mmCIF file with all atom_site columns, C-alpha atoms in Angstrom:
data_model
loop_
_atom_site.group_PDB
_atom_site.id
_atom_site.type_symbol
_atom_site.label_atom_id
_atom_site.label_alt_id
_atom_site.label_comp_id
_atom_site.label_asym_id
_atom_site.label_entity_id
_atom_site.label_seq_id
_atom_site.pdbx_PDB_ins_code
_atom_site.Cartn_x
_atom_site.Cartn_y
_atom_site.Cartn_z
_atom_site.occupancy
_atom_site.B_iso_or_equiv
_atom_site.pdbx_formal_charge
_atom_site.auth_seq_id
_atom_site.auth_comp_id
_atom_site.auth_asym_id
_atom_site.auth_atom_id
_atom_site.pdbx_PDB_model_num
ATOM 1  C CA . MET A 1 1  ? 5.693   -94.126  115.577 1.00 59.00 ? 248 MET A CA 1
ATOM 2  C CA . PRO A 1 2  ? 3.550   -91.467  113.945 1.00 64.00 ? 249 PRO A CA 1
ATOM 3  C CA . GLY A 1 3  ? 4.925   -88.010  113.411 1.00 72.00 ? 250 GLY A CA 1
ATOM 4  C CA . PHE A 1 4  ? 3.546   -84.681  114.685 1.00 73.00 ? 251 PHE A CA 1
ATOM 5  C CA . PHE A 1 5  ? 1.635   -83.876  111.505 1.00 71.00 ? 252 PHE A CA 1
ATOM 6  C CA . ASP A 1 6  ? 0.283   -87.391  111.316 1.00 72.00 ? 253 ASP A CA 1
ATOM 7  C CA . ILE A 1 7  ? -1.319  -86.964  114.728 1.00 73.00 ? 254 ILE A CA 1
ATOM 8  C CA . ILE A 1 8  ? -2.789  -83.536  114.014 1.00 75.00 ? 255 ILE A CA 1
ATOM 9  C CA . PHE A 1 9  ? -3.932  -84.017  110.449 1.00 74.00 ? 256 PHE A CA 1
ATOM 10 C CA . GLY A 1 10 ? -4.339  -87.757  110.508 1.00 73.00 ? 257 GLY A CA 1
ATOM 11 C CA . GLN A 1 11 ? -2.563  -90.250  108.373 1.00 69.00 ? 258 GLN A CA 1
ATOM 12 C CA . PRO A 1 12 ? -3.162  -89.882  104.716 1.00 66.00 ? 259 PRO A CA 1
ATOM 13 C CA . GLU A 1 13 ? -4.878  -92.827  103.158 1.00 72.00 ? 260 GLU A CA 1
ATOM 14 C CA . PRO A 1 14 ? -2.508  -94.863  101.115 1.00 72.00 ? 261 PRO A CA 1
ATOM 15 C CA . GLU A 1 15 ? -3.071  -94.309  97.396  1.00 76.00 ? 262 GLU A CA 1
ATOM 16 C CA . PRO A 1 16 ? -4.329  -97.378  95.656  1.00 78.00 ? 263 PRO A CA 1
ATOM 17 C CA . GLU A 1 17 ? -1.914  -98.829  93.176  1.00 82.00 ? 264 GLU A CA 1
ATOM 18 C CA . ALA A 1 18 ? -2.686  -98.189  89.590  1.00 82.00 ? 265 ALA A CA 1
ATOM 19 C CA . PRO A 1 19 ? -4.386  -101.203 88.065  1.00 83.00 ? 266 PRO A CA 1
ATOM 20 C CA . LYS A 1 20 ? -2.113  -103.178 85.830  1.00 85.00 ? 267 LYS A CA 1
ATOM 21 C CA . PRO A 1 21 ? -3.341  -103.609 82.293  1.00 84.00 ? 268 PRO A CA 1
ATOM 22 C CA . LYS A 1 22 ? -4.661  -107.039 81.585  1.00 86.00 ? 269 LYS A CA 1
ATOM 23 C CA . LYS A 1 23 ? -3.096  -109.101 78.856  1.00 86.00 ? 270 LYS A CA 1
ATOM 24 C CA . VAL A 1 24 ? -5.290  -109.100 75.823  1.00 84.00 ? 271 VAL A CA 1
ATOM 25 C CA . LYS A 1 25 ? -5.495  -112.123 73.623  1.00 85.00 ? 272 LYS A CA 1
ATOM 26 C CA . LYS A 1 26 ? -4.841  -111.469 69.969  1.00 85.00 ? 273 LYS A CA 1
ATOM 27 C CA . ALA A 1 27 ? -7.905  -111.669 67.829  1.00 82.00 ? 274 ALA A CA 1
ATOM 28 C CA . LYS A 1 28 ? -7.927  -114.357 65.225  1.00 83.00 ? 275 LYS A CA 1
ATOM 29 C CA . LYS A 1 29 ? -8.129  -113.169 61.663  1.00 81.00 ? 276 LYS A CA 1
ATOM 30 C CA . ALA A 1 30 ? -11.465 -113.853 60.127  1.00 76.00 ? 277 ALA A CA 1
ATOM 31 C CA . LYS A 1 31 ? -11.353 -116.345 57.322  1.00 75.00 ? 278 LYS A CA 1
ATOM 32 C CA . LYS A 1 32 ? -12.493 -115.058 53.998  1.00 70.00 ? 279 LYS A CA 1
ATOM 33 C CA . ALA A 1 33 ? -15.875 -116.407 53.165  1.00 66.00 ? 280 ALA A CA 1
ATOM 34 C CA . GLU A 1 34 ? -15.498 -118.574 50.115  1.00 63.00 ? 281 GLU A CA 1
ATOM 35 C CA . LYS A 1 35 ? -18.344 -118.161 47.730  1.00 59.00 ? 282 LYS A CA 1
ATOM 36 C CA . PRO A 1 36 ? -19.722 -121.441 46.490  1.00 59.00 ? 283 PRO A CA 1
ATOM 37 C CA . LYS A 1 37 ? -18.926 -121.838 42.813  1.00 63.00 ? 284 LYS A CA 1
ATOM 38 C CA . GLU A 1 38 ? -21.743 -122.817 40.606  1.00 77.00 ? 285 GLU A CA 1
ATOM 39 C CA . GLU A 1 39 ? -20.044 -125.185 38.221  1.00 80.00 ? 286 GLU A CA 1
ATOM 40 C CA . ASN A 1 40 ? -22.928 -125.170 35.755  1.00 81.00 ? 287 ASN A CA 1
ATOM 41 C CA . VAL A 1 41 ? -22.731 -121.415 35.309  1.00 85.00 ? 288 VAL A CA 1
ATOM 42 C CA . ILE A 1 42 ? -18.957 -121.512 34.933  1.00 86.00 ? 289 ILE A CA 1
ATOM 43 C CA . ASP A 1 43 ? -19.152 -124.313 32.365  1.00 87.00 ? 290 ASP A CA 1
ATOM 44 C CA . SER A 1 44 ? -21.785 -122.473 30.332  1.00 87.00 ? 291 SER A CA 1
ATOM 45 C CA . LEU A 1 45 ? -19.710 -119.278 30.352  1.00 92.00 ? 292 LEU A CA 1
ATOM 46 C CA . ARG A 1 46 ? -16.625 -121.171 29.201  1.00 93.00 ? 293 ARG A CA 1
ATOM 47 C CA . ALA A 1 47 ? -18.623 -122.755 26.376  1.00 94.00 ? 294 ALA A CA 1
ATOM 48 C CA . GLU A 1 48 ? -19.874 -119.317 25.343  1.00 95.00 ? 295 GLU A CA 1
ATOM 49 C CA . ILE A 1 49 ? -16.323 -117.948 25.308  1.00 95.00 ? 296 ILE A CA 1
ATOM 50 C CA . VAL A 1 50 ? -15.182 -120.796 23.068  1.00 95.00 ? 297 VAL A CA 1
ATOM 51 C CA . GLU A 1 51 ? -18.129 -120.195 20.739  1.00 95.00 ? 298 GLU A CA 1
ATOM 52 C CA . LEU A 1 52 ? -17.389 -116.464 20.502  1.00 93.00 ? 299 LEU A CA 1
ATOM 53 C CA . ARG A 1 53 ? -13.708 -117.095 19.792  1.00 93.00 ? 300 ARG A CA 1
ATOM 54 C CA . GLU A 1 54 ? -14.653 -119.487 16.976  1.00 92.00 ? 301 GLU A CA 1
ATOM 55 C CA . MET A 1 55 ? -16.983 -116.860 15.502  1.00 90.00 ? 302 MET A CA 1
ATOM 56 C CA . VAL A 1 56 ? -14.238 -114.229 15.592  1.00 89.00 ? 303 VAL A CA 1
ATOM 57 C CA . THR A 1 57 ? -11.620 -116.462 13.963  1.00 87.00 ? 304 THR A CA 1
ATOM 58 C CA . LYS A 1 58 ? -14.147 -117.563 11.309  1.00 85.00 ? 305 LYS A CA 1
ATOM 59 C CA . ALA A 1 59 ? -15.062 -113.941 10.544  1.00 80.00 ? 306 ALA A CA 1
ATOM 60 C CA . GLU A 1 60 ? -11.404 -112.970 10.258  1.00 78.00 ? 307 GLU A CA 1
ATOM 61 C CA . SER A 1 61 ? -10.628 -115.781 7.817   1.00 78.00 ? 308 SER A CA 1
ATOM 62 C CA . GLU A 1 62 ? -13.541 -115.007 5.447   1.00 73.00 ? 309 GLU A CA 1
ATOM 63 C CA . PRO A 1 63 ? -13.115 -112.044 3.084   1.00 68.00 ? 310 PRO A CA 1
ATOM 64 C CA . GLU A 1 64 ? -15.691 -109.340 3.477   1.00 66.00 ? 311 GLU A CA 1
ATOM 65 C CA . PRO A 1 65 ? -18.353 -109.333 0.744   1.00 66.00 ? 312 PRO A CA 1
ATOM 66 C CA . GLU A 1 66 ? -18.342 -106.239 -1.406  1.00 73.00 ? 313 GLU A CA 1
ATOM 67 C CA . PRO A 1 67 ? -21.258 -103.975 -0.636  1.00 72.00 ? 314 PRO A CA 1
ATOM 68 C CA . GLU A 1 68 ? -23.839 -103.697 -3.391  1.00 77.00 ? 315 GLU A CA 1
ATOM 69 C CA . PRO A 1 69 ? -23.828 -100.334 -5.125  1.00 74.00 ? 316 PRO A CA 1
ATOM 70 C CA . GLU A 1 70 ? -26.780 -98.208  -4.201  1.00 76.00 ? 317 GLU A CA 1
ATOM 71 C CA . PRO A 1 71 ? -29.273 -97.724  -7.020  1.00 72.00 ? 318 PRO A CA 1
ATOM 72 C CA . GLU A 1 72 ? -29.438 -94.243  -8.376  1.00 75.00 ? 319 GLU A CA 1
ATOM 73 C CA . VAL A 1 73 ? -32.539 -92.305  -7.401  1.00 69.00 ? 320 VAL A CA 1
ATOM 74 C CA . GLU A 1 74 ? -34.369 -90.913  -10.383 1.00 70.00 ? 321 GLU A CA 1
ATOM 75 C CA . ASP A 1 75 ? -35.765 -87.417  -10.151 1.00 66.00 ? 322 ASP A CA 1
ATOM 76 C CA . GLU A 1 76 ? -39.503 -87.274  -10.613 1.00 69.00 ? 323 GLU A CA 1
ATOM 77 C CA . GLU A 1 77 ? -39.371 -83.825  -12.175 1.00 69.00 ? 324 GLU A CA 1
ATOM 78 C CA . PRO A 1 78 ? -39.286 -84.064  -15.936 1.00 63.00 ? 325 PRO A CA 1
ATOM 79 C CA . GLU A 1 79 ? -36.344 -82.370  -17.577 1.00 64.00 ? 326 GLU A CA 1
ATOM 80 C CA . PRO A 1 80 ? -37.363 -79.297  -19.576 1.00 65.00 ? 327 PRO A CA 1
ATOM 81 C CA . ASP A 1 81 ? -37.291 -79.821  -23.317 1.00 65.00 ? 328 ASP A CA 1
ATOM 82 C CA . ASP A 1 82 ? -35.220 -77.327  -25.246 1.00 61.00 ? 329 ASP A CA 1
ATOM 83 C CA . ASP A 1 83 ? -37.435 -77.800  -28.309 1.00 58.00 ? 330 ASP A CA 1
ATOM 84 C CA . ALA A 1 84 ? -40.639 -76.700  -26.560 1.00 52.00 ? 331 ALA A CA 1
ATOM 85 C CA . GLU A 1 85 ? -39.669 -73.075  -26.496 1.00 49.00 ? 332 GLU A CA 1
#
C-alpha cells in the first residue's frame, strides 16, 4: 500500500541499475614483421668482410717500406762571392 507522500508527490521512478561493464577480450600481440633477408646481399657483405680481414692481416705482416728522403730544395739566389768586393 502506498504511503502518504507517495500519494501526494507520486512514486519516484525506480533508478535504473548501473550498467555492468562488459568483459573485454584481450588483444593479441602483434607479431613482429620479419623482414625478408636478401641472401645475395648478405653473402656479398660476408665476402667483403673476409677480403678486408685478409688485407688487414697481410698489411700487418709486411714491414712498412722506409719513406724516401725528400730531395733538398736548392735556392735560386746565387750566394754572394766574398772575392767580388
